[in-house]
Amino acid sequence: MVGIVVKGIAGFYYVKAEDVVYQCKARGIFKKDGIKVAVGDIVEIQLNEGSDALITEIKERRNSFVRPPIVNVDCFAVVFAAANPEPNFAIIDRFLVMAEKSNTDIIICVNKIDLGKNDIIDKLKSIYQGVYPMVFLSGKTGEGIDDLKELLTGKKCALAGPSGVGKSTILNDLEPMAAVETGEISEKTKRGKHTTRHVEIFDTAFGAMIFDTPGFTSFEVLEADEQELAHLYPEMQEYLGQCKYDNCRHIKEPDCSVREAVAEGKISKSRYHSYVEQIKEIREKSRKW
Ligand code: GDP
Ligand code: ZN
């Protein structure tokens, strides 16, 4: 029987197959191969009478993450706030590059629109509209949540974004049963968020599965390499291959079609700036080795 690993606790894995959750053990051999069953894995299980079911096979993964340890993310909802905290475009682009690199669908969620920062919202639109689907929402009032639901339906989704932007609040709006502790509550109880939680993926009433993960608040390392980076900016795709030099990195080279597109306003200056900074960072890192 094929199912999805929805939770793992203390050596047991909980696999949902045909609407039933089975407590399973994993076959020893996975450990030997260095493969560990993770939340999100699609697995083959064998039911045993009188004992725990056994995971006998892990299906090929679309992607996998270490922190948090989840696999098979179909879609990242990259969350930022219109204010409080104010969006940092370099950080937004870092999240986006990372999500592109992991081969997922991407939705940009601009939260806290109730704070009335229309100038910031317009700026975000001018940079990202047409590049990624955008949703404008308020976790507080519930505005826009239905738009987000529509885009997440049928997928295994994870929320990513800096702390304090409202990810836990949005998660609770998407599925009140999840009852995630938000910053507001943890401030009151003076406890760290998610201290006792396990990584889990849960079903929602609207037909998406959502990873309930405390993580994805930062991506410390930019894992892309120099020649790959431009491919992780969707709006650059149509210009790649038109530059004078095949190995053009679109920084200072002459006859660069990417820089021309920036000059003509076809690629946003802000996005191009992030690209250049990331190229510098990648070069810096390779020098250290
Ligand atoms: P997380 O760290 O990304 O999970 O953020 P939280 O969900 O814990 O939210 C951080 C803070 O922002 C909390 O005090 C929330 O009540 C508040 N917050 C979340 N969404 C909104 C919103 O749409 N509007 C406003 N004004 N505050 C919000
Ligand atoms: Zn170029």
PDB file of C-alpha atoms and ligand atoms in Angstrom:
ATOM      1  CA  MET A   1       0.000   0.000   0.000  1.00  0.00           C
ATOM      2  CA  VAL A   2       1.321   3.494  -0.816  1.00  0.00           C
ATOM      3  CA  GLY A   3       1.004   6.344   1.657  1.00  0.00           C
ATOM      4  CA  ILE A   4       2.547   9.575   2.834  1.00  0.00           C
ATOM      5  CA  VAL A   5       4.626  10.011   5.967  1.00  0.00           C
ATOM      6  CA  VAL A   6       2.764  12.623   7.993  1.00  0.00           C
ATOM      7  CA  LYS A   7       4.764  12.545  11.204  1.00  0.00           C
ATOM      8  CA  GLY A   8       7.782  10.876  12.784  1.00  0.00           C
ATOM      9  CA  ILE A   9       8.259  10.501  16.525  1.00  0.00           C
ATOM     10  CA  ALA A  10      10.817   8.460  18.427  1.00  0.00           C
ATOM     11  CA  GLY A  11      11.553   5.846  15.791  1.00  0.00           C
ATOM     12  CA  PHE A  12       7.979   5.531  14.611  1.00  0.00           C
ATOM     13  CA  TYR A  13       6.582   6.960  11.438  1.00  0.00           C
ATOM     14  CA  TYR A  14       2.935   7.715  10.889  1.00  0.00           C
ATOM     15  CA  VAL A  15       1.854   6.935   7.362  1.00  0.00           C
ATOM     16  CA  LYS A  16      -1.464   8.007   5.949  1.00  0.00           C
ATOM     17  CA  ALA A  17      -2.738   5.596   3.329  1.00  0.00           C
ATOM     18  CA  GLU A  18      -6.292   5.522   2.030  1.00  0.00           C
ATOM     19  CA  ASP A  19      -7.445   7.836   4.819  1.00  0.00           C
ATOM     20  CA  VAL A  20      -6.076   5.683   7.626  1.00  0.00           C
ATOM     21  CA  VAL A  21      -2.943   6.557   9.603  1.00  0.00           C
ATOM     22  CA  TYR A  22      -0.678   3.581  10.306  1.00  0.00           C
ATOM     23  CA  GLN A  23       2.068   3.505  12.907  1.00  0.00           C
ATOM     24  CA  CYS A  24       5.091   2.135  11.111  1.00  0.00           C
ATOM     25  CA  LYS A  25       8.668   1.111  11.612  1.00  0.00           C
ATOM     26  CA  ALA A  26      11.200   1.675   8.853  1.00  0.00           C
ATOM     27  CA  ARG A  27      13.157  -1.185   7.339  1.00  0.00           C
ATOM     28  CA  GLY A  28      16.707  -1.249   8.725  1.00  0.00           C
ATOM     29  CA  ILE A  29      18.269  -1.022   5.293  1.00  0.00           C
ATOM     30  CA  PHE A  30      17.385   2.644   4.813  1.00  0.00           C
ATOM     31  CA  LYS A  31      19.698   3.574   7.640  1.00  0.00           C
ATOM     32  CA  LYS A  32      22.503   1.595   6.048  1.00  0.00           C
ATOM     33  CA  ASP A  33      22.071   3.524   2.802  1.00  0.00           C
ATOM     34  CA  GLY A  34      22.126   6.768   4.728  1.00  0.00           C
ATOM     35  CA  ILE A  35      18.520   7.450   3.798  1.00  0.00           C
ATOM     36  CA  LYS A  36      16.225   8.470   6.583  1.00  0.00           C
ATOM     37  CA  VAL A  37      12.481   8.474   6.175  1.00  0.00           C
ATOM     38  CA  ALA A  38      11.203  12.065   6.366  1.00  0.00           C
ATOM     39  CA  VAL A  39       7.869  13.807   6.688  1.00  0.00           C
ATOM     40  CA  GLY A  40       6.474  14.161   3.180  1.00  0.00           C
ATOM     41  CA  ASP A  41       7.956  10.921   1.887  1.00  0.00           C
ATOM     42  CA  ILE A  42       5.770   8.779  -0.299  1.00  0.00           C
ATOM     43  CA  VAL A  43       6.363   5.238   0.881  1.00  0.00           C
ATOM     44  CA  GLU A  44       5.308   1.671   0.321  1.00  0.00           C
ATOM     45  CA  ILE A  45       4.087   0.037   3.508  1.00  0.00           C
ATOM     46  CA  GLN A  46       3.464  -3.550   4.425  1.00  0.00           C
ATOM     47  CA  LEU A  47       0.829  -4.280   7.046  1.00  0.00           C
ATOM     48  CA  ASN A  48       1.662  -6.938   9.600  1.00  0.00           C
ATOM     49  CA  GLU A  49      -0.938  -8.580  11.711  1.00  0.00           C
ATOM     50  CA  GLY A  50      -0.347  -8.063  15.401  1.00  0.00           C
ATOM     51  CA  SER A  51       2.610  -5.718  14.977  1.00  0.00           C
ATOM     52  CA  ASP A  52       3.547  -2.350  13.510  1.00  0.00           C
ATOM     53  CA  ALA A  53       3.396  -1.847   9.797  1.00  0.00           C
ATOM     54  CA  LEU A  54       6.694  -1.659   7.966  1.00  0.00           C
ATOM     55  CA  ILE A  55       7.924   0.955   5.506  1.00  0.00           C
ATOM     56  CA  THR A  56       9.532  -1.112   2.753  1.00  0.00           C
ATOM     57  CA  GLU A  57      10.290   1.486   0.092  1.00  0.00           C
ATOM     58  CA  ILE A  58      10.822   5.237  -0.194  1.00  0.00           C
ATOM     59  CA  LYS A  59       9.704   6.662  -3.520  1.00  0.00           C
ATOM     60  CA  GLU A  60      11.889   9.122  -5.401  1.00  0.00           C
ATOM     61  CA  ARG A  61      11.780  12.609  -3.894  1.00  0.00           C
ATOM     62  CA  ARG A  62      11.059  15.865  -5.663  1.00  0.00           C
ATOM     63  CA  ASN A  63      13.284  17.709  -3.190  1.00  0.00           C
ATOM     64  CA  SER A  64      14.499  17.429   0.367  1.00  0.00           C
ATOM     65  CA  PHE A  65      15.448  19.822   3.152  1.00  0.00           C
ATOM     66  CA  VAL A  66      17.556  19.457   6.231  1.00  0.00           C
ATOM     67  CA  ARG A  67      16.225  22.233   8.430  1.00  0.00           C
ATOM     68  CA  PRO A  68      13.375  21.572   8.808  1.00  0.00           C
ATOM     69  CA  PRO A  69      13.687  17.907   7.757  1.00  0.00           C
ATOM     70  CA  ILE A  70      10.913  17.620   5.203  1.00  0.00           C
ATOM     71  CA  VAL A  71      10.720  16.330   1.634  1.00  0.00           C
ATOM     72  CA  ASN A  72       8.503  16.603  -1.440  1.00  0.00           C
ATOM     73  CA  VAL A  73       7.443  20.225  -1.102  1.00  0.00           C
ATOM     74  CA  ASP A  74       5.315  21.110  -4.163  1.00  0.00           C
ATOM     75  CA  CYS A  75       4.825  24.745  -3.370  1.00  0.00           C
ATOM     76  CA  PHE A  76       6.408  27.414  -1.228  1.00  0.00           C
ATOM     77  CA  ALA A  77       4.293  30.270  -0.017  1.00  0.00           C
ATOM     78  CA  VAL A  78       7.015  32.856   0.588  1.00  0.00           C
ATOM     79  CA  VAL A  79       5.583  35.207   3.189  1.00  0.00           C
ATOM     80  CA  PHE A  80       6.534  38.840   3.836  1.00  0.00           C
ATOM     81  CA  ALA A  81       4.828  41.608   5.707  1.00  0.00           C
ATOM     82  CA  ALA A  82       3.941  44.973   4.203  1.00  0.00           C
ATOM     83  CA  ALA A  83       5.276  46.363   7.487  1.00  0.00           C
ATOM     84  CA  ASN A  84       6.357  45.187  10.870  1.00  0.00           C
ATOM     85  CA  PRO A  85       8.843  43.873   9.852  1.00  0.00           C
ATOM     86  CA  GLU A  86       9.395  46.000   6.762  1.00  0.00           C
ATOM     87  CA  PRO A  87      10.250  43.897   3.696  1.00  0.00           C
ATOM     88  CA  ASN A  88      13.900  43.525   2.844  1.00  0.00           C
ATOM     89  CA  PHE A  89      14.189  42.922  -0.891  1.00  0.00           C
ATOM     90  CA  ALA A  90      17.550  41.165  -0.699  1.00  0.00           C
ATOM     91  CA  ILE A  91      16.067  38.669   1.746  1.00  0.00           C
ATOM     92  CA  ILE A  92      12.938  38.183  -0.343  1.00  0.00           C
ATOM     93  CA  ASP A  93      15.082  37.368  -3.366  1.00  0.00           C
ATOM     94  CA  ARG A  94      17.154  34.981  -1.325  1.00  0.00           C
ATOM     95  CA  PHE A  95      14.066  33.027  -0.346  1.00  0.00           C
ATOM     96  CA  LEU A  96      12.878  33.037  -3.929  1.00  0.00           C
ATOM     97  CA  VAL A  97      16.173  31.775  -5.327  1.00  0.00           C
ATOM     98  CA  MET A  98      16.220  29.014  -2.780  1.00  0.00           C
ATOM     99  CA  ALA A  99      12.662  27.990  -3.607  1.00  0.00           C
ATOM    100  CA  GLU A 100      13.460  28.028  -7.341  1.00  0.00           C
ATOM    101  CA  LYS A 101      16.480  25.870  -6.702  1.00  0.00           C
ATOM    102  CA  SER A 102      14.319  23.275  -4.983  1.00  0.00           C
ATOM    103  CA  ASN A 103      12.031  23.005  -7.996  1.00  0.00           C
ATOM    104  CA  THR A 104       8.766  24.074  -6.405  1.00  0.00           C
ATOM    105  CA  ASP A 105       5.885  26.306  -7.349  1.00  0.00           C
ATOM    106  CA  ILE A 106       6.183  29.680  -5.664  1.00  0.00           C
ATOM    107  CA  ILE A 107       3.598  32.121  -4.385  1.00  0.00           C
ATOM    108  CA  ILE A 108       4.536  35.465  -2.879  1.00  0.00           C
ATOM    109  CA  CYS A 109       2.313  36.297   0.076  1.00  0.00           C
ATOM    110  CA  VAL A 110       2.295  39.876   1.238  1.00  0.00           C
ATOM    111  CA  ASN A 111       0.797  39.805   4.717  1.00  0.00           C
ATOM    112  CA  LYS A 112      -0.370  42.526   7.118  1.00  0.00           C
ATOM    113  CA  ILE A 113      -2.118  44.564   4.436  1.00  0.00           C
ATOM    114  CA  ASP A 114      -4.385  45.824   7.234  1.00  0.00           C
ATOM    115  CA  LEU A 115      -1.536  48.104   8.326  1.00  0.00           C
ATOM    116  CA  GLY A 116      -2.250  50.412   5.390  1.00  0.00           C
ATOM    117  CA  LYS A 117       1.210  50.496   3.860  1.00  0.00           C
ATOM    118  CA  ASN A 118      -0.022  51.042   0.338  1.00  0.00           C
ATOM    119  CA  ASP A 119       3.241  52.552  -0.880  1.00  0.00           C
ATOM    120  CA  ILE A 120       5.155  49.402   0.113  1.00  0.00           C
ATOM    121  CA  ILE A 121       2.469  47.200  -1.419  1.00  0.00           C
ATOM    122  CA  ASP A 122       2.726  49.122  -4.695  1.00  0.00           C
ATOM    123  CA  LYS A 123       6.486  48.774  -4.667  1.00  0.00           C
ATOM    124  CA  LEU A 124       6.247  45.016  -4.125  1.00  0.00           C
ATOM    125  CA  LYS A 125       3.771  44.805  -6.995  1.00  0.00           C
ATOM    126  CA  SER A 126       6.044  46.764  -9.310  1.00  0.00           C
ATOM    127  CA  ILE A 127       8.889  44.345  -8.657  1.00  0.00           C
ATOM    128  CA  TYR A 128       7.206  40.937  -8.465  1.00  0.00           C
ATOM    129  CA  GLN A 129       3.934  41.080 -10.349  1.00  0.00           C
ATOM    130  CA  GLY A 130       4.271  39.086 -13.545  1.00  0.00           C
ATOM    131  CA  VAL A 131       7.236  37.191 -12.141  1.00  0.00           C
ATOM    132  CA  TYR A 132       5.409  35.237  -9.434  1.00  0.00           C
ATOM    133  CA  PRO A 133       1.774  34.819  -8.427  1.00  0.00           C
ATOM    134  CA  MET A 134       1.104  37.246  -5.587  1.00  0.00           C
ATOM    135  CA  VAL A 135      -1.454  37.171  -2.820  1.00  0.00           C
ATOM    136  CA  PHE A 136      -2.153  40.153  -0.584  1.00  0.00           C
ATOM    137  CA  LEU A 137      -3.569  39.151   2.721  1.00  0.00           C
ATOM    138  CA  SER A 138      -4.115  39.849   6.340  1.00  0.00           C
ATOM    139  CA  GLY A 139      -3.749  36.977   8.731  1.00  0.00           C
ATOM    140  CA  LYS A 140      -5.427  39.229  11.226  1.00  0.00           C
ATOM    141  CA  THR A 141      -8.648  40.072   9.358  1.00  0.00           C
ATOM    142  CA  GLY A 142      -8.684  37.008   7.106  1.00  0.00           C
ATOM    143  CA  GLU A 143      -8.725  39.139   3.962  1.00  0.00           C
ATOM    144  CA  GLY A 144      -7.098  37.348   1.020  1.00  0.00           C
ATOM    145  CA  ILE A 145      -6.912  33.965   2.747  1.00  0.00           C
ATOM    146  CA  ASP A 146      -9.325  32.457   0.213  1.00  0.00           C
ATOM    147  CA  ASP A 147      -7.073  33.632  -2.637  1.00  0.00           C
ATOM    148  CA  LEU A 148      -4.189  31.826  -1.014  1.00  0.00           C
ATOM    149  CA  LYS A 149      -6.241  28.673  -0.466  1.00  0.00           C
ATOM    150  CA  GLU A 150      -7.113  28.602  -4.129  1.00  0.00           C
ATOM    151  CA  LEU A 151      -3.446  28.654  -5.131  1.00  0.00           C
ATOM    152  CA  LEU A 152      -2.452  25.979  -2.620  1.00  0.00           C
ATOM    153  CA  THR A 153      -5.197  23.467  -3.372  1.00  0.00           C
ATOM    154  CA  GLY A 154      -4.006  20.029  -4.407  1.00  0.00           C
ATOM    155  CA  LYS A 155      -0.409  20.640  -3.366  1.00  0.00           C
ATOM    156  CA  LYS A 156       1.930  19.857  -0.509  1.00  0.00           C
ATOM    157  CA  CYS A 157       2.841  23.311   0.686  1.00  0.00           C
ATOM    158  CA  ALA A 158       5.206  24.975   3.108  1.00  0.00           C
ATOM    159  CA  LEU A 159       5.271  28.536   4.358  1.00  0.00           C
ATOM    160  CA  ALA A 160       8.655  30.234   4.331  1.00  0.00           C
ATOM    161  CA  GLY A 161       9.735  33.715   5.314  1.00  0.00           C
ATOM    162  CA  PRO A 162      11.432  35.684   8.088  1.00  0.00           C
ATOM    163  CA  SER A 163      10.178  35.505  11.675  1.00  0.00           C
ATOM    164  CA  GLY A 164       7.385  37.776  12.661  1.00  0.00           C
ATOM    165  CA  VAL A 165       5.830  38.135   9.202  1.00  0.00           C
ATOM    166  CA  GLY A 166       2.773  36.098  10.204  1.00  0.00           C
ATOM    167  CA  LYS A 167       3.406  32.539   9.018  1.00  0.00           C
ATOM    168  CA  SER A 168       1.901  30.888  12.105  1.00  0.00           C
ATOM    169  CA  THR A 169      -1.077  33.233  11.983  1.00  0.00           C
ATOM    170  CA  ILE A 170      -1.707  32.383   8.324  1.00  0.00           C
ATOM    171  CA  LEU A 171      -1.318  28.670   9.047  1.00  0.00           C
ATOM    172  CA  ASN A 172      -4.031  28.953  11.671  1.00  0.00           C
ATOM    173  CA  ASP A 173      -6.275  30.801   9.225  1.00  0.00           C
ATOM    174  CA  LEU A 174      -5.728  28.109   6.618  1.00  0.00           C
ATOM    175  CA  GLU A 175      -6.525  25.336   9.033  1.00  0.00           C
ATOM    176  CA  PRO A 176      -7.822  26.290  12.470  1.00  0.00           C
ATOM    177  CA  MET A 177      -7.418  22.665  13.557  1.00  0.00           C
ATOM    178  CA  ALA A 178      -3.656  23.046  13.296  1.00  0.00           C
ATOM    179  CA  ALA A 179      -3.653  25.461  16.243  1.00  0.00           C
ATOM    180  CA  VAL A 180      -0.119  26.672  15.798  1.00  0.00           C
ATOM    181  CA  GLU A 181       1.262  28.900  18.485  1.00  0.00           C
ATOM    182  CA  THR A 182       1.761  32.410  17.115  1.00  0.00           C
ATOM    183  CA  GLY A 183       4.170  35.101  18.243  1.00  0.00           C
ATOM    184  CA  GLU A 184       1.345  36.836  20.034  1.00  0.00           C
ATOM    185  CA  ILE A 185       0.707  33.861  22.291  1.00  0.00           C
ATOM    186  CA  SER A 186       4.324  33.012  22.905  1.00  0.00           C
ATOM    187  CA  GLU A 187       5.054  36.581  23.965  1.00  0.00           C
ATOM    188  CA  LYS A 188       2.428  36.215  26.633  1.00  0.00           C
ATOM    189  CA  THR A 189       3.468  32.809  27.860  1.00  0.00           C
ATOM    190  CA  LYS A 190       7.178  33.679  27.492  1.00  0.00           C
ATOM    191  CA  ARG A 191       7.803  30.376  25.867  1.00  0.00           C
ATOM    192  CA  GLY A 192       9.712  29.820  22.682  1.00  0.00           C
ATOM    193  CA  LYS A 193       7.547  29.031  19.734  1.00  0.00           C
ATOM    194  CA  HIS A 194       7.162  25.448  18.614  1.00  0.00           C
ATOM    195  CA  THR A 195       9.185  24.178  21.540  1.00  0.00           C
ATOM    196  CA  THR A 196       7.331  20.909  21.859  1.00  0.00           C
ATOM    197  CA  ARG A 197       6.087  20.498  18.329  1.00  0.00           C
ATOM    198  CA  HIS A 198       7.032  17.808  15.891  1.00  0.00           C
ATOM    199  CA  VAL A 199       7.379  18.381  12.208  1.00  0.00           C
ATOM    200  CA  GLU A 200       4.166  17.304  10.638  1.00  0.00           C
ATOM    201  CA  ILE A 201       2.153  17.562   7.461  1.00  0.00           C
ATOM    202  CA  PHE A 202      -1.586  17.938   7.834  1.00  0.00           C
ATOM    203  CA  ASP A 203      -4.597  17.866   5.583  1.00  0.00           C
ATOM    204  CA  THR A 204      -6.735  20.952   5.209  1.00  0.00           C
ATOM    205  CA  ALA A 205     -10.441  21.178   4.552  1.00  0.00           C
ATOM    206  CA  PHE A 206      -9.752  22.937   1.223  1.00  0.00           C
ATOM    207  CA  GLY A 207      -7.649  20.103  -0.184  1.00  0.00           C
ATOM    208  CA  ALA A 208      -4.040  21.127   0.340  1.00  0.00           C
ATOM    209  CA  MET A 209      -1.523  19.440   2.599  1.00  0.00           C
ATOM    210  CA  ILE A 210       0.552  21.830   4.654  1.00  0.00           C
ATOM    211  CA  PHE A 211       3.839  21.232   6.387  1.00  0.00           C
ATOM    212  CA  ASP A 212       3.562  22.564   9.880  1.00  0.00           C
ATOM    213  CA  THR A 213       7.170  23.534  10.277  1.00  0.00           C
ATOM    214  CA  PRO A 214       8.773  25.962  12.640  1.00  0.00           C
ATOM    215  CA  GLY A 215      11.663  26.452  10.241  1.00  0.00           C
ATOM    216  CA  PHE A 216      12.189  28.110   6.874  1.00  0.00           C
ATOM    217  CA  THR A 217      12.887  31.444   8.470  1.00  0.00           C
ATOM    218  CA  SER A 218      16.266  31.754   6.828  1.00  0.00           C
ATOM    219  CA  PHE A 219      18.454  30.167   4.231  1.00  0.00           C
ATOM    220  CA  GLU A 220      21.959  30.662   5.480  1.00  0.00           C
ATOM    221  CA  VAL A 221      23.731  29.315   2.470  1.00  0.00           C
ATOM    222  CA  LEU A 222      23.082  30.305  -1.061  1.00  0.00           C
ATOM    223  CA  GLU A 223      23.483  26.939  -2.695  1.00  0.00           C
ATOM    224  CA  ALA A 224      23.373  28.064  -6.287  1.00  0.00           C
ATOM    225  CA  ASP A 225      26.517  28.315  -8.369  1.00  0.00           C
ATOM    226  CA  GLU A 226      27.536  31.195 -10.579  1.00  0.00           C
ATOM    227  CA  GLN A 227      26.338  29.954 -13.936  1.00  0.00           C
ATOM    228  CA  GLU A 228      23.108  28.609 -12.502  1.00  0.00           C
ATOM    229  CA  LEU A 229      22.001  31.736 -10.665  1.00  0.00           C
ATOM    230  CA  ALA A 230      20.480  33.587 -13.633  1.00  0.00           C
ATOM    231  CA  HIS A 231      18.357  30.514 -14.331  1.00  0.00           C
ATOM    232  CA  LEU A 232      16.766  30.956 -10.919  1.00  0.00           C
ATOM    233  CA  TYR A 233      15.384  34.375 -11.914  1.00  0.00           C
ATOM    234  CA  PRO A 234      12.348  33.600 -14.111  1.00  0.00           C
ATOM    235  CA  GLU A 235      12.261  37.050 -15.701  1.00  0.00           C
ATOM    236  CA  MET A 236      15.829  36.644 -16.988  1.00  0.00           C
ATOM    237  CA  GLN A 237      15.118  33.444 -18.920  1.00  0.00           C
ATOM    238  CA  GLU A 238      14.143  35.007 -22.215  1.00  0.00           C
ATOM    239  CA  TYR A 239      17.375  37.021 -22.362  1.00  0.00           C
ATOM    240  CA  LEU A 240      19.826  34.276 -21.489  1.00  0.00           C
ATOM    241  CA  GLY A 241      21.761  32.987 -24.446  1.00  0.00           C
ATOM    242  CA  GLN A 242      21.453  36.335 -26.268  1.00  0.00           C
ATOM    243  CA  CYS A 243      24.501  37.937 -24.668  1.00  0.00           C
ATOM    244  CA  LYS A 244      27.716  38.387 -26.640  1.00  0.00           C
ATOM    245  CA  TYR A 245      29.629  35.954 -24.479  1.00  0.00           C
ATOM    246  CA  ASP A 246      28.352  32.460 -23.769  1.00  0.00           C
ATOM    247  CA  ASN A 247      29.667  32.596 -20.234  1.00  0.00           C
ATOM    248  CA  CYS A 248      28.292  36.085 -19.606  1.00  0.00           C
ATOM    249  CA  ARG A 249      27.413  36.583 -15.943  1.00  0.00           C
ATOM    250  CA  HIS A 250      25.592  39.824 -16.771  1.00  0.00           C
ATOM    251  CA  ILE A 251      27.737  41.990 -14.525  1.00  0.00           C
ATOM    252  CA  LYS A 252      30.122  44.111 -16.610  1.00  0.00           C
ATOM    253  CA  GLU A 253      30.403  42.246 -19.868  1.00  0.00           C
ATOM    254  CA  PRO A 254      29.748  44.198 -23.086  1.00  0.00           C
ATOM    255  CA  ASP A 255      26.625  43.511 -25.181  1.00  0.00           C
ATOM    256  CA  CYS A 256      24.787  41.872 -22.344  1.00  0.00           C
ATOM    257  CA  SER A 257      21.101  41.333 -23.110  1.00  0.00           C
ATOM    258  CA  VAL A 258      20.215  41.014 -19.428  1.00  0.00           C
ATOM    259  CA  ARG A 259      21.700  44.414 -18.607  1.00  0.00           C
ATOM    260  CA  GLU A 260      19.946  45.877 -21.625  1.00  0.00           C
ATOM    261  CA  ALA A 261      16.651  44.499 -20.323  1.00  0.00           C
ATOM    262  CA  VAL A 262      17.357  46.115 -16.959  1.00  0.00           C
ATOM    263  CA  ALA A 263      18.131  49.458 -18.650  1.00  0.00           C
ATOM    264  CA  GLU A 264      14.872  49.220 -20.602  1.00  0.00           C
ATOM    265  CA  GLY A 265      12.937  48.489 -17.421  1.00  0.00           C
ATOM    266  CA  LYS A 266      11.990  44.967 -18.516  1.00  0.00           C
ATOM    267  CA  ILE A 267      13.782  43.460 -15.547  1.00  0.00           C
ATOM    268  CA  SER A 268      13.414  45.303 -12.261  1.00  0.00           C
ATOM    269  CA  LYS A 269      16.482  47.096 -10.906  1.00  0.00           C
ATOM    270  CA  SER A 270      15.815  45.727  -7.464  1.00  0.00           C
ATOM    271  CA  ARG A 271      15.824  42.118  -8.685  1.00  0.00           C
ATOM    272  CA  TYR A 272      18.938  42.706 -10.783  1.00  0.00           C
ATOM    273  CA  HIS A 273      20.645  44.265  -7.777  1.00  0.00           C
ATOM    274  CA  SER A 274      19.892  41.142  -5.720  1.00  0.00           C
ATOM    275  CA  TYR A 275      21.266  39.010  -8.532  1.00  0.00           C
ATOM    276  CA  VAL A 276      24.539  40.954  -8.608  1.00  0.00           C
ATOM    277  CA  GLU A 277      24.909  40.769  -4.828  1.00  0.00           C
ATOM    278  CA  GLN A 278      24.300  37.025  -4.905  1.00  0.00           C
ATOM    279  CA  ILE A 279      26.910  36.546  -7.648  1.00  0.00           C
ATOM    280  CA  LYS A 280      29.377  38.426  -5.455  1.00  0.00           C
ATOM    281  CA  GLU A 281      28.489  36.242  -2.514  1.00  0.00           C
ATOM    282  CA  ILE A 282      28.956  33.052  -4.522  1.00  0.00           C
ATOM    283  CA  ARG A 283      32.347  34.276  -5.772  1.00  0.00           C
ATOM    284  CA  GLU A 284      33.407  35.204  -2.279  1.00  0.00           C
ATOM    285  CA  LYS A 285      32.477  31.791  -0.990  1.00  0.00           C
ATOM    286  CA  SER A 286      34.348  29.950  -3.730  1.00  0.00           C
ATOM    287  CA  ARG A 287      37.449  31.997  -2.951  1.00  0.00           C
ATOM    288  CA  LYS A 288      37.416  30.759   0.603  1.00  0.00           C
ATOM    289  CA  TRP A 289      37.666  27.134  -0.436  1.00  0.00           C
TER     290      TRP A 289
HETATM  291  P1  GDP B   1       5.736  34.076  12.272  1.00  0.00           P
HETATM  292  O1  GDP B   1       6.951  34.301  13.104  1.00  0.00           O
HETATM  293  O2  GDP B   1       6.031  34.350  10.832  1.00  0.00           O
HETATM  294  O3  GDP B   1       5.101  32.739  12.486  1.00  0.00           O
HETATM  295  O4  GDP B   1       4.684  35.213  12.701  1.00  0.00           O
HETATM  296  P2  GDP B   1       3.412  35.138  13.684  1.00  0.00           P
HETATM  297  O5  GDP B   1       2.269  34.469  13.022  1.00  0.00           O
HETATM  298  O6  GDP B   1       3.835  34.610  14.992  1.00  0.00           O
HETATM  299  O7  GDP B   1       3.025  36.692  13.786  1.00  0.00           O
HETATM  300  C1  GDP B   1       3.915  37.655  14.330  1.00  0.00           C
HETATM  301  C2  GDP B   1       3.109  38.808  14.859  1.00  0.00           C
HETATM  302  O8  GDP B   1       2.426  39.483  13.796  1.00  0.00           O
HETATM  303  C3  GDP B   1       2.014  38.384  15.842  1.00  0.00           C
HETATM  304  O9  GDP B   1       1.965  39.351  16.881  1.00  0.00           O
HETATM  305  C4  GDP B   1       0.751  38.407  15.010  1.00  0.00           C
HETATM  306  O10 GDP B   1      -0.407  38.640  15.772  1.00  0.00           O
HETATM  307  C5  GDP B   1       1.022  39.543  14.058  1.00  0.00           C
HETATM  308  N1  GDP B   1       0.300  39.397  12.773  1.00  0.00           N
HETATM  309  C6  GDP B   1       0.202  38.292  12.013  1.00  0.00           C
HETATM  310  N2  GDP B   1      -0.524  38.517  10.902  1.00  0.00           N
HETATM  311  C7  GDP B   1      -0.900  39.826  10.957  1.00  0.00           C
HETATM  312  C8  GDP B   1      -1.655  40.683  10.077  1.00  0.00           C
HETATM  313  O11 GDP B   1      -2.139  40.291   9.018  1.00  0.00           O
HETATM  314  N3  GDP B   1      -1.796  41.974  10.471  1.00  0.00           N
HETATM  315  C9  GDP B   1      -1.268  42.450  11.632  1.00  0.00           C
HETATM  316  N4  GDP B   1      -1.482  43.727  11.923  1.00  0.00           N
HETATM  317  N5  GDP B   1      -0.553  41.678  12.473  1.00  0.00           N
HETATM  318  C10 GDP B   1      -0.373  40.391  12.144  1.00  0.00           C
HETATM  319 ZN    ZN B   2      24.747  38.921 -20.101  1.00  0.00          ZN
END
